[in-house]
Amino acid sequence: MMVRRIALNGWRNYEWETFEFSPDTNVIRGRNAQGKTNLLEAVYMLAAGRSFRSRFDRELVGFGFSAAEILADVQAQGREQTVRIVLTPGRRKQITVNSVKKTASELAGTVTAVLFCPEDLAIVREGAAVRRRLLDSAISQLRPGYAAALTEYNRLYEQKSAILRDYREKPSLLYALDDFSERMCRLSARLIRYRAAFASRLDAAARPIHREFSGGADELRLSYKTVSTVENPFASEREIYYAVCEHQEAHRKAELESGQCLTGAHRDDLEIEINGKSARTFASQGQKRTAALSVKLGEREIYLQETEEYPILLLDDVLSELDARRQEFVLNRIGGGQTLITCCEDDGIAERTGGRVITVDGGRAAR
Ligand code: ATP
Ligand code: MG
């Protein structure tokens, strides 16, 4: 999996620019605010159909432009493909692969990318939302059905939350409550099965990496936590559905009293343990980082197992956050696939990777 060439037109601070990438390591270098992350964001867009830092596509369109366009030649599934994405504020985004129309979730099957940014180093320390996001973005790319279910779930969640928030002023809203709860239980069951399967694969993939990383000293364990009445998250969707419904019924009154959705997959977590103890509570800063790196590198291995190619690895400002030993470990681990690394001009990282250096300056490639 690799992106060979990308052309950006009215994308963020790129008016009109093209970049050619090496199939191996590429270092994108430049001063602050020149467009390094914007370039990575465009590559991520090819895989996910959305940005990793903006919720609204209109923010991606360059100031003063009426539309943003990304045109990329990629090698995916063993053949050359052309992906084109056009964002026009107020209209649906247009995505084509080899001139054939696709939806954002269908794009997921074409190009795959794993993004690693400084916030990912905090996946152990932060709250459950960050870890759910990691699960969601990874599974969405690998399973188009998941992305669709998640979108629908989030929509129901917003609506049910609004009912629980406003029913005191507008009691008629309550008529729809049970229907929303039931549909959320149904979708929770679907999300739970996908997440349980992915979490167990991630556990298997990250563990050996972590063992190597910590010199055999520490044992990592990832486990999936979901609605408490679900005893077996690998059971059939139907069985999980009934278990979630049971939880829902037991919490209906509490939901009305608290005005919040208390049942469903939106409260899931991925528990991270080191040597049998909660890493969030007990691990040192360094151990937390090592665990986070192992989880992200494990994610990359799962893509390889699934698609038989490494995903494009996007490292945004991550290496500069690590000490020399951890940098070395990451650089030694990323062979075999294409990597795009952003870094500052003078931190010496570019020289150490031996990769192609691309310098960006004010939304232009310096030539
Ligand atoms: P850093 O080293 O600080 O991470 P960077 O090179 O990664 O910097 P980017 O995040 O890529 O910087 O942003 C470069 C510039 O793009 C910023 O100055 C930002 O104001 C600008 N920018 C962001 N969105 C748009 C947009 N929609 N139109 C035009 N410019 C934009
Ligand atoms: Mg940046």
PDB file of C-alpha atoms in Angstrom, residues 153 156 160 163-164 176-188 241 244-245 248-249 252 255 261 263-264:
ATOM      1  CA  TYR A 153     -25.328   4.710  16.364  1.00  0.00           C
ATOM      2  CA  LEU A 156     -29.306   7.783  17.534  1.00  0.00           C
ATOM      3  CA  LYS A 160     -31.807  10.061  22.461  1.00  0.00           C
ATOM      4  CA  ILE A 163     -34.916  13.553  24.368  1.00  0.00           C
ATOM      5  CA  LEU A 164     -33.465  12.874  27.808  1.00  0.00           C
ATOM      6  CA  ALA A 176     -40.065   8.097  20.989  1.00  0.00           C
ATOM      7  CA  LEU A 177     -37.685   7.207  23.837  1.00  0.00           C
ATOM      8  CA  ASP A 178     -38.151   3.446  23.965  1.00  0.00           C
ATOM      9  CA  ASP A 179     -37.873   3.162  20.231  1.00  0.00           C
ATOM     10  CA  PHE A 180     -34.524   4.968  20.269  1.00  0.00           C
ATOM     11  CA  SER A 181     -33.320   2.834  23.173  1.00  0.00           C
ATOM     12  CA  GLU A 182     -34.234  -0.347  21.349  1.00  0.00           C
ATOM     13  CA  ARG A 183     -32.458   0.692  18.171  1.00  0.00           C
ATOM     14  CA  MET A 184     -29.386   1.681  20.157  1.00  0.00           C
ATOM     15  CA  CYS A 185     -29.346  -1.760  21.822  1.00  0.00           C
ATOM     16  CA  ARG A 186     -29.463  -3.384  18.414  1.00  0.00           C
ATOM     17  CA  LEU A 187     -26.570  -1.324  17.052  1.00  0.00           C
ATOM     18  CA  SER A 188     -24.622  -1.680  20.305  1.00  0.00           C
ATOM     19  CA  TYR A 241     -28.654  -7.662  21.984  1.00  0.00           C
ATOM     20  CA  VAL A 244     -27.778  -5.017  26.340  1.00  0.00           C
ATOM     21  CA  CYS A 245     -31.588  -4.766  26.527  1.00  0.00           C
ATOM     22  CA  GLN A 248     -31.230  -0.859  29.311  1.00  0.00           C
ATOM     23  CA  GLU A 249     -34.347  -1.926  31.180  1.00  0.00           C
ATOM     24  CA  ARG A 252     -34.364   3.255  32.193  1.00  0.00           C
ATOM     25  CA  GLU A 255     -31.574   7.589  32.489  1.00  0.00           C
ATOM     26  CA  CYS A 261     -27.770   7.759  28.045  1.00  0.00           C
ATOM     27  CA  THR A 263     -26.641   2.042  28.352  1.00  0.00           C
ATOM     28  CA  GLY A 264     -24.770   1.246  25.198  1.00  0.00           C
TER      29      GLY A 264
END
